[in-house]
PDB file of C-alpha atoms in Angstrom:
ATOM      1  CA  UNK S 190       0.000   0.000   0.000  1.00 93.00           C
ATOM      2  CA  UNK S 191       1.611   3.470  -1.070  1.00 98.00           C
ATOM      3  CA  UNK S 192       1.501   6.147   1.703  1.00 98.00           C
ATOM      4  CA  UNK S 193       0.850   9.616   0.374  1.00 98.00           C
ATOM      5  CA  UNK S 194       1.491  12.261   2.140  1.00 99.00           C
ATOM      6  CA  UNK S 195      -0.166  16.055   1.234  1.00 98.00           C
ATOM      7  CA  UNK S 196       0.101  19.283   2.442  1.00 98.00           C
ATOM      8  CA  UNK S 197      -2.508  21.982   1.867  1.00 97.00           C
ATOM      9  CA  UNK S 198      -4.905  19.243   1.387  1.00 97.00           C
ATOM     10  CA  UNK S 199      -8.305  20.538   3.034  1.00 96.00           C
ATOM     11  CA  UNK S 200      -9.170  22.069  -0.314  1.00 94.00           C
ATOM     12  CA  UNK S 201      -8.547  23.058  -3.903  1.00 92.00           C
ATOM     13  CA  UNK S 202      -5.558  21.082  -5.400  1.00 95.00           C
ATOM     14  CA  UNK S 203      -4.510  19.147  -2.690  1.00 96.00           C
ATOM     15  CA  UNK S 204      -7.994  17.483  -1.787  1.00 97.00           C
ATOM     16  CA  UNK S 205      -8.595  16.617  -5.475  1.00 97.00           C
ATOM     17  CA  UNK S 206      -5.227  14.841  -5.628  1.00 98.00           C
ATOM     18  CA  UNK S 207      -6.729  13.508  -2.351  1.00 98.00           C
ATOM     19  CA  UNK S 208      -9.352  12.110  -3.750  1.00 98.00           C
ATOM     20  CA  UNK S 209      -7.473  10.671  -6.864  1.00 98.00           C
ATOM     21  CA  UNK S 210      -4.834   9.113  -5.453  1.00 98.00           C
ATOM     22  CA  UNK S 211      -7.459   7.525  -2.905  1.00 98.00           C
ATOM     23  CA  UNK S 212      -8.822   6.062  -5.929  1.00 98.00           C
ATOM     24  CA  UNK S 213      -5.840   4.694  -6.883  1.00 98.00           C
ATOM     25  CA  UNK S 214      -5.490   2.837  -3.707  1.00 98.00           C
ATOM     26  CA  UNK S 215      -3.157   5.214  -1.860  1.00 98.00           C
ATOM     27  CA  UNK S 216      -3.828   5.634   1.807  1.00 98.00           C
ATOM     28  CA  UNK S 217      -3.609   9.680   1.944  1.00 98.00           C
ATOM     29  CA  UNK S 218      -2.316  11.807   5.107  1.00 98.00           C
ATOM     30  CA  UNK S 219      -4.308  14.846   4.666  1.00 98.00           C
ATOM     31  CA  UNK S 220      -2.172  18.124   6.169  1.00 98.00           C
ATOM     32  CA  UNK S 221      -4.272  20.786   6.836  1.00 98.00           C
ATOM     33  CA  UNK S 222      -3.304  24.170   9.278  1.00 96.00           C
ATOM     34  CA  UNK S 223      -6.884  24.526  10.475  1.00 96.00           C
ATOM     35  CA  UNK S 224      -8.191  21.247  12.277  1.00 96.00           C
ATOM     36  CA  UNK S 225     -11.648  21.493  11.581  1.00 97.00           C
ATOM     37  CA  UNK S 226     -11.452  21.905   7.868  1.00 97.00           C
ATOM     38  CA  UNK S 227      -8.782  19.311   7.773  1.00 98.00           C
ATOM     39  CA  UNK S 228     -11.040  16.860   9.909  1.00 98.00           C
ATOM     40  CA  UNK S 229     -13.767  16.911   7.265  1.00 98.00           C
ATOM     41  CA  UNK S 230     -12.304  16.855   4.673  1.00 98.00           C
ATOM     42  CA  UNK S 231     -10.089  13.688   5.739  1.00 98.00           C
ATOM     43  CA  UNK S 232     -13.611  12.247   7.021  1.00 98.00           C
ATOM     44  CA  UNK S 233     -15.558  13.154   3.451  1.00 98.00           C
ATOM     45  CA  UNK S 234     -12.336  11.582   1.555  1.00 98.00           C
ATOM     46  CA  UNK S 235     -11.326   8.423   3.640  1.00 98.00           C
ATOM     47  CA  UNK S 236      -8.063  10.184   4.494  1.00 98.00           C
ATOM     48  CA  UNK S 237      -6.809  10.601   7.693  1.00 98.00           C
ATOM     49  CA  UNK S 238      -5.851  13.872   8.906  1.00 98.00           C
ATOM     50  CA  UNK S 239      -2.425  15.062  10.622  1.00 98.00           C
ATOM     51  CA  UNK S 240      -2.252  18.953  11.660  1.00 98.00           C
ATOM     52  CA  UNK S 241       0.445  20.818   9.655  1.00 98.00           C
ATOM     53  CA  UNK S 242       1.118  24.368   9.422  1.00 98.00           C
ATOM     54  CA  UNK S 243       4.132  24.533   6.798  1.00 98.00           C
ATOM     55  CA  UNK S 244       5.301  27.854   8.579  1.00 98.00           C
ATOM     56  CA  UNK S 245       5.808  26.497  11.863  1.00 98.00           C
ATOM     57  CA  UNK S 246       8.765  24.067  12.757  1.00 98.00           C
ATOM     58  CA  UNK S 247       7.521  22.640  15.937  1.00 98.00           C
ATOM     59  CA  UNK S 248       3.987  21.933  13.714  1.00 98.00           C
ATOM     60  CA  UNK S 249       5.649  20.219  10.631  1.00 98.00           C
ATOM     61  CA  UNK S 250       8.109  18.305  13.568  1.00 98.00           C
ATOM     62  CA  UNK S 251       5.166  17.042  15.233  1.00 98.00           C
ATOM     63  CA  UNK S 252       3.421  16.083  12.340  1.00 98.00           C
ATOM     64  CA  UNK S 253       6.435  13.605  11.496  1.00 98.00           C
ATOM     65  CA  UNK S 254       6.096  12.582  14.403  1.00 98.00           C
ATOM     66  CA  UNK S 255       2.806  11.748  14.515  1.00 98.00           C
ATOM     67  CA  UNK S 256       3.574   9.667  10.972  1.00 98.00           C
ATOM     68  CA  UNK S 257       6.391   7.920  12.618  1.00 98.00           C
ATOM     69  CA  UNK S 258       4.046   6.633  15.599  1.00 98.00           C
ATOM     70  CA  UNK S 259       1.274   5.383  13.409  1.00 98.00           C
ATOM     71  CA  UNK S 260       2.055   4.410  10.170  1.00 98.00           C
ATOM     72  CA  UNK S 261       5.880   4.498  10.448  1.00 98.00           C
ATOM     73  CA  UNK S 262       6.935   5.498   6.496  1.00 98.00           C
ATOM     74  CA  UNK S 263       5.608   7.218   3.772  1.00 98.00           C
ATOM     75  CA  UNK S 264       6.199   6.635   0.213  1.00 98.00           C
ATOM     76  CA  UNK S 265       4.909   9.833  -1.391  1.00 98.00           C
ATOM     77  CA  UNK S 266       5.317  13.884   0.140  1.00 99.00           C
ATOM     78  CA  UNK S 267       3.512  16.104  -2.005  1.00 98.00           C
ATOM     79  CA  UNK S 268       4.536  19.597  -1.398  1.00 98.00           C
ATOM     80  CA  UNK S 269       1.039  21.310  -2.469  1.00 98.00           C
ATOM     81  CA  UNK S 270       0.489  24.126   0.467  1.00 97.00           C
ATOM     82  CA  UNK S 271       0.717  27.577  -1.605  1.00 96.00           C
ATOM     83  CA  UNK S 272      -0.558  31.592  -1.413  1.00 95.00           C
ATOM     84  CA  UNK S 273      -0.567  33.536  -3.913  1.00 92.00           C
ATOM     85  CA  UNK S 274       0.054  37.223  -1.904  1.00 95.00           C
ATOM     86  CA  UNK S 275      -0.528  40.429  -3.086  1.00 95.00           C
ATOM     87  CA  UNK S 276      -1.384  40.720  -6.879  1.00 93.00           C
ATOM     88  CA  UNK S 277      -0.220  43.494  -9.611  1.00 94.00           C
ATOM     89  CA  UNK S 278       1.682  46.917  -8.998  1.00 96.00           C
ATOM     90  CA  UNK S 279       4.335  45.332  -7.019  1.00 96.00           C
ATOM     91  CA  UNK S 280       5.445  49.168  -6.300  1.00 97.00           C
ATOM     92  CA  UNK S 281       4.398  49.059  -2.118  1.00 97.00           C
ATOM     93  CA  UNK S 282       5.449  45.564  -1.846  1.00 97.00           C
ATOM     94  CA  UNK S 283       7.443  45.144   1.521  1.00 98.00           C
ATOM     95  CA  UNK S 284       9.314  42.830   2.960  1.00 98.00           C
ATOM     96  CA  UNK S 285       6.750  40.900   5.138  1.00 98.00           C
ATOM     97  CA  UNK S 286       4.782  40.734   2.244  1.00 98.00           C
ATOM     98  CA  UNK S 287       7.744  38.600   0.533  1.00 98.00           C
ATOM     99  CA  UNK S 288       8.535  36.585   3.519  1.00 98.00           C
ATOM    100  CA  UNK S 289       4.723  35.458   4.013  1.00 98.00           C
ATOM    101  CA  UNK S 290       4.752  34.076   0.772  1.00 98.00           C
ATOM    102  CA  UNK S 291       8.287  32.554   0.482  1.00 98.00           C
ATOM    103  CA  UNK S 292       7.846  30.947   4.099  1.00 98.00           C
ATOM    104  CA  UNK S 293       5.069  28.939   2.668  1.00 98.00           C
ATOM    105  CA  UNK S 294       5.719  28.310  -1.203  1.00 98.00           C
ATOM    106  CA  UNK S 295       9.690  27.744  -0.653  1.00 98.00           C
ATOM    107  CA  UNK S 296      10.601  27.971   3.018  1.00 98.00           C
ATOM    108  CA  UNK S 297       7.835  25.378   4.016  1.00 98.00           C
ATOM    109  CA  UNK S 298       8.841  22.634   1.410  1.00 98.00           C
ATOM    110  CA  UNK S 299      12.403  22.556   2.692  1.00 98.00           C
ATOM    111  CA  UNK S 300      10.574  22.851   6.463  1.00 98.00           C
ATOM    112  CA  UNK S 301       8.676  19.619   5.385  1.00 98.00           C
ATOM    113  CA  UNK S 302      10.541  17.766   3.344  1.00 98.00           C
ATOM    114  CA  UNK S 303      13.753  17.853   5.639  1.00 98.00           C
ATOM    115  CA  UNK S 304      11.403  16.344   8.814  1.00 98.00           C
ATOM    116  CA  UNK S 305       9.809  13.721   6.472  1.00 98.00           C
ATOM    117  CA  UNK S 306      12.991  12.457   4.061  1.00 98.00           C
ATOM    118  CA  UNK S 307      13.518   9.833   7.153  1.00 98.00           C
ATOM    119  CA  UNK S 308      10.442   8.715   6.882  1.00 98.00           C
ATOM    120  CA  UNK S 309      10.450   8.255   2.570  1.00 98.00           C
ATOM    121  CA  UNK S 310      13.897   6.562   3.421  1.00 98.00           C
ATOM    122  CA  UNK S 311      11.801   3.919   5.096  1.00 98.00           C
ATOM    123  CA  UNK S 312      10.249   3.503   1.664  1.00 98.00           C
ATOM    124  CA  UNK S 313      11.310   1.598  -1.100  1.00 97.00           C
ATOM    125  CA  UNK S 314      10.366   4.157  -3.918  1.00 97.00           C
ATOM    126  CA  UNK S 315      10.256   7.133  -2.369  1.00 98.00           C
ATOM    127  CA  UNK S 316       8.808   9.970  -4.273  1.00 98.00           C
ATOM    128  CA  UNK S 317       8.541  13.930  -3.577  1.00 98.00           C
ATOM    129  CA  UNK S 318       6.558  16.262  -5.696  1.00 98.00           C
ATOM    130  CA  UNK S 319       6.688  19.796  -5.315  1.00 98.00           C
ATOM    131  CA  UNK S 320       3.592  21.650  -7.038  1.00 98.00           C
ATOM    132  CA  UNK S 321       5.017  24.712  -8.594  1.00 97.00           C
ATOM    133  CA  UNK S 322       3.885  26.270 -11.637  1.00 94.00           C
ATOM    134  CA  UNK S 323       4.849  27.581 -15.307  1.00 91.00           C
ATOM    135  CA  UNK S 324       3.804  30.750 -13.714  1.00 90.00           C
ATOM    136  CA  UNK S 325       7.399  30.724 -12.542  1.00 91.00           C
ATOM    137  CA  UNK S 326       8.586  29.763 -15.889  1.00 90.00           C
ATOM    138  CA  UNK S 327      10.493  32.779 -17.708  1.00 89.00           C
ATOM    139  CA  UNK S 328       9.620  31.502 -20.883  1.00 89.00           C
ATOM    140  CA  UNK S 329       6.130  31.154 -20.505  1.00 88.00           C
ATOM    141  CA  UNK S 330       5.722  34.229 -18.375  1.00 90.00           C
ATOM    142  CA  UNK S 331       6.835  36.144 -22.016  1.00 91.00           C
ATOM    143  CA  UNK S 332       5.046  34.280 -24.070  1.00 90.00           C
ATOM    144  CA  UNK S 333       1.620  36.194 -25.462  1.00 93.00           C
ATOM    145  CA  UNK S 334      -0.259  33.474 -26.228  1.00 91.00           C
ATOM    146  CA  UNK S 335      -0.162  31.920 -22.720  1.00 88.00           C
ATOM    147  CA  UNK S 336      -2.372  32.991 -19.669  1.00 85.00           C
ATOM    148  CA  UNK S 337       0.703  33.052 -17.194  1.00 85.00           C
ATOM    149  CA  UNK S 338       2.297  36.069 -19.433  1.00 87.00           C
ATOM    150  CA  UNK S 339      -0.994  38.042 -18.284  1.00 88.00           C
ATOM    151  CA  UNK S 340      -0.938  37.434 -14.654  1.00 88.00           C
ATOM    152  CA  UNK S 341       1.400  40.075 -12.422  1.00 92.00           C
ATOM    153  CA  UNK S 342       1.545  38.261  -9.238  1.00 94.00           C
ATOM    154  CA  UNK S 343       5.704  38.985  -8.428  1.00 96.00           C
ATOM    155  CA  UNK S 344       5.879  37.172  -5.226  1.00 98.00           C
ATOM    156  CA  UNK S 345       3.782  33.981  -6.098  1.00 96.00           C
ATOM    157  CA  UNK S 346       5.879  33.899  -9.225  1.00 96.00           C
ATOM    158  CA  UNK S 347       9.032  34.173  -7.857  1.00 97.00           C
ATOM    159  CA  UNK S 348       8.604  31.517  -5.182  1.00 98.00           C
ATOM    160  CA  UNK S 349       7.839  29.062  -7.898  1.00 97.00           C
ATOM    161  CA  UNK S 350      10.375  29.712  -9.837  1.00 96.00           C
ATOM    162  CA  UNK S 351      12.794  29.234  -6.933  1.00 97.00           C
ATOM    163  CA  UNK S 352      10.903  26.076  -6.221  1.00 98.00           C
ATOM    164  CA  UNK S 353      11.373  24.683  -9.301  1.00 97.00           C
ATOM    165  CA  UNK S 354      15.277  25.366  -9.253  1.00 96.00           C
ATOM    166  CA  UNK S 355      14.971  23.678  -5.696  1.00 98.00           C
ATOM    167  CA  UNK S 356      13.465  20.688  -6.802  1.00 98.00           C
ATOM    168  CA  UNK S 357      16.488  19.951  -9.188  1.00 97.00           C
ATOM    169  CA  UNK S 358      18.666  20.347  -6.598  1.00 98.00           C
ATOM    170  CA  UNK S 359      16.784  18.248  -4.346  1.00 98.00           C
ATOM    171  CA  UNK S 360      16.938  15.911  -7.619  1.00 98.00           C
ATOM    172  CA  UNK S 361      20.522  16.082  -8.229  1.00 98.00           C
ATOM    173  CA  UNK S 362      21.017  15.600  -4.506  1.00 98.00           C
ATOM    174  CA  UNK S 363      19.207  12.883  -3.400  1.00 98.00           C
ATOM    175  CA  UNK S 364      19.833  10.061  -5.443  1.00 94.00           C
ATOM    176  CA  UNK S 365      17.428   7.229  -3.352  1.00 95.00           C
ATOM    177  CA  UNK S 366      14.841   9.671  -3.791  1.00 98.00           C
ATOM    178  CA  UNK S 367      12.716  11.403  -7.274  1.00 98.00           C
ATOM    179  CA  UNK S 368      11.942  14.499  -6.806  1.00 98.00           C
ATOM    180  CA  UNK S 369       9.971  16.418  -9.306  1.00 98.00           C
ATOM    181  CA  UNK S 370       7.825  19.334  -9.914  1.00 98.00           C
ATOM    182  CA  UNK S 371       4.470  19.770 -11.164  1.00 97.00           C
ATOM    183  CA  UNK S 372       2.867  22.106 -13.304  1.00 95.00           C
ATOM    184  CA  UNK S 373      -0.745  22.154 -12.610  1.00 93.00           C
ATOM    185  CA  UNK S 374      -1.706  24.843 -15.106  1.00 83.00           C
ATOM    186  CA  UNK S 375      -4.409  27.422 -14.601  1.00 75.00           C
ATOM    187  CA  UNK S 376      -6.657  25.899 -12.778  1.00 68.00           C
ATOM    188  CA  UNK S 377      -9.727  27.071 -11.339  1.00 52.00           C
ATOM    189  CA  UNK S 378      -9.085  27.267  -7.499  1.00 67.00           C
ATOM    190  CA  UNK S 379      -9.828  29.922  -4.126  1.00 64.00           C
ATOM    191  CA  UNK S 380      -5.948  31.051  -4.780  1.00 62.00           C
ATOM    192  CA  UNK S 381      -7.366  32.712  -8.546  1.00 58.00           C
ATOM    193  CA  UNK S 382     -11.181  33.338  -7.484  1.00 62.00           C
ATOM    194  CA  UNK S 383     -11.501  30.189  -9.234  1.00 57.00           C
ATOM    195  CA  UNK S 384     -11.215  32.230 -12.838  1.00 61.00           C
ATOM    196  CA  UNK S 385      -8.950  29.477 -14.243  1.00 62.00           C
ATOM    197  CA  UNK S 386     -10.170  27.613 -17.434  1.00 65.00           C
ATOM    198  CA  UNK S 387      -9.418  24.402 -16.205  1.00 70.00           C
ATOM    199  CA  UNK S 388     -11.029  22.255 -13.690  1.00 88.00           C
ATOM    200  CA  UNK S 389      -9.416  21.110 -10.453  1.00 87.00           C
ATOM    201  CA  UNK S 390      -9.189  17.622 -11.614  1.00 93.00           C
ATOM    202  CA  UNK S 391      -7.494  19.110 -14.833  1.00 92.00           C
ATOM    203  CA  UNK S 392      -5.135  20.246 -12.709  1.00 93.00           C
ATOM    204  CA  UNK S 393      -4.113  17.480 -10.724  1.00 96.00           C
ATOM    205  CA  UNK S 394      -3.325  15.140 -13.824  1.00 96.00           C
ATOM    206  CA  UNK S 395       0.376  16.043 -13.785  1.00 96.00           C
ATOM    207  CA  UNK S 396       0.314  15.216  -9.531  1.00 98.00           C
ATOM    208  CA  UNK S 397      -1.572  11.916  -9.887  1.00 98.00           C
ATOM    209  CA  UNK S 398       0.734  11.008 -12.750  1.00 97.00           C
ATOM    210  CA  UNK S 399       3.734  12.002 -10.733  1.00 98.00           C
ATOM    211  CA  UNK S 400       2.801   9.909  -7.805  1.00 98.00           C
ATOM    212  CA  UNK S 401       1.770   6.417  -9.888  1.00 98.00           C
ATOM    213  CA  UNK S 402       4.423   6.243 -12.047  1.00 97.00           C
ATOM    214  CA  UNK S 403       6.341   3.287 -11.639  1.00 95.00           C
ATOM    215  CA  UNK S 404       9.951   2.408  -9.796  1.00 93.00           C
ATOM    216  CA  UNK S 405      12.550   3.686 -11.610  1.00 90.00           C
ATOM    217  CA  UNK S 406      11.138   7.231 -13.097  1.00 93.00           C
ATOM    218  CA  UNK S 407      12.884   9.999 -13.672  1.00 94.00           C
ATOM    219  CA  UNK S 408      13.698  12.598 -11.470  1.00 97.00           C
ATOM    220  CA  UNK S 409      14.641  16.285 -11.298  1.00 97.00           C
ATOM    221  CA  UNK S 410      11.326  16.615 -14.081  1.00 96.00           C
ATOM    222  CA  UNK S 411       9.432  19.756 -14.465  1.00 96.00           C
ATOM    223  CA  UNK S 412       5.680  17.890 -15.816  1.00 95.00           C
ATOM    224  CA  UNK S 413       2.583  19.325 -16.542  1.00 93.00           C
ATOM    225  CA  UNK S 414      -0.890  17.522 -17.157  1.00 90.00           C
ATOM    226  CA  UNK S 415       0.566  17.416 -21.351  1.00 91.00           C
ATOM    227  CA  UNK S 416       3.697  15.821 -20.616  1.00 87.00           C
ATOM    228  CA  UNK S 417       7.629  17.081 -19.497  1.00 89.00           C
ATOM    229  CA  UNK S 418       8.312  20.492 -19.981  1.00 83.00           C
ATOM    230  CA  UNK S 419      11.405  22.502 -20.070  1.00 80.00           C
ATOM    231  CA  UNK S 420      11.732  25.134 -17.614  1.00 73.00           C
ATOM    232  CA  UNK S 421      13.251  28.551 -18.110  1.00 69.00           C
TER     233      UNK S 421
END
């Protein structure tokens, strides 16, 4: 039985991969900050919940922790918590504003994935996938004739593209572990007033992929729901 572990997995994103991967026969940790929302949603899915607040050490420690004592490994970490912060003139942007966003979109993946590699290394295929986005993608973020070149979010895009570059170091890194990123594509979710033309299950096809591809996959990938992409 693979053991999936996902952050930001009350709602949006992370509960449809949730879902999926529940289909798929995964049994799914669902990490959720608030305990309520993370409660039912475990109890609507058939997941079970563990508390996690990527920004806080002594939450993501206890949340290993609390994998350790009960299931003991996990095979899968999906690194799915994300904001967006603030959106267009980035002219009164301060420095809080960056740190909020960078302590969950970068900060809290390395936060996470440091207190649960011991627990994948109790695995034997242990996967990470780190949702970023082509929003963080130079090339796409200049090209006309994509959506992501008419989005001026500078913080959210920043901290993906630095998470991207992180996961192929990670890649490069670890070698008993594959690490890859996921593109999920503009998908319609809370972080975008749900204005995105695809639907959340669209964008969960490159995460599902990600985690049920067989031993032996690449690593250090950058996928989206149409295949490998190259990221610039």
């Amino acid at each position: 039985m693979t053991i999936t572990f996902i952050t930001g997995a009350n709602k949006g994103l992370g509960r449809e991969t949730a879902r999926r991967l529940i289909g798929h026969g995964h049994t799914v940790l669902l990490g959720a900050r608030d305990p309520e929302l993370g409660r039912e949603a475990a109890a609507a899915l058939g997941a079970r919940h563990v508390p996690l607040d990527v920004t806080d050490d002594a939450s993501v420690a206890a949340a290993a922790a609390d994998v350790a004592a009960h299931e003991g490994r996990i095979d899968v970490l999906i690194n799915n918590a994300g904001v967006h912060g603030p959106l267009g003139d980035p002219s009164g942007l301060t420095a809080a504003d960056a740190l909020a966003v960078l302590d969950v979109n970068l900060i809290g993946v390395i936060r996470t994935t440091t207190a649960f590699l011991p627990l994948l290394r109790r695995s034997d295929d242990p996967v990470i996938i780190n949702v970023s986005s082509g929003m963080g993608s130079l090339a796409l973020t200049h090209d006309p004739d994509r959506p992501e070149s008419r989005v001026v979010a500078p913080l959210y895009t920043s901290s993906k593209a630095a998470l991207t570059m992180l996961t192929t170091q990670y890649a490069k890194a670890l070698e008993d572990v594959r690490v890859n990123a996921a593109d999920p594509g503009y998908t319609a979710t809370d972080l975008n007033g749900h204005s995105g033309p695809q639907t959340v299950t669209e964008g969960t096809d490159a995460i599902v992929s990600l985690a049920t591809e067989p031993p032996g996959a690449g690593t250090g990938r950058f996928v989206s729901r149409h295949g490998e992409i190259a990221w610039s």
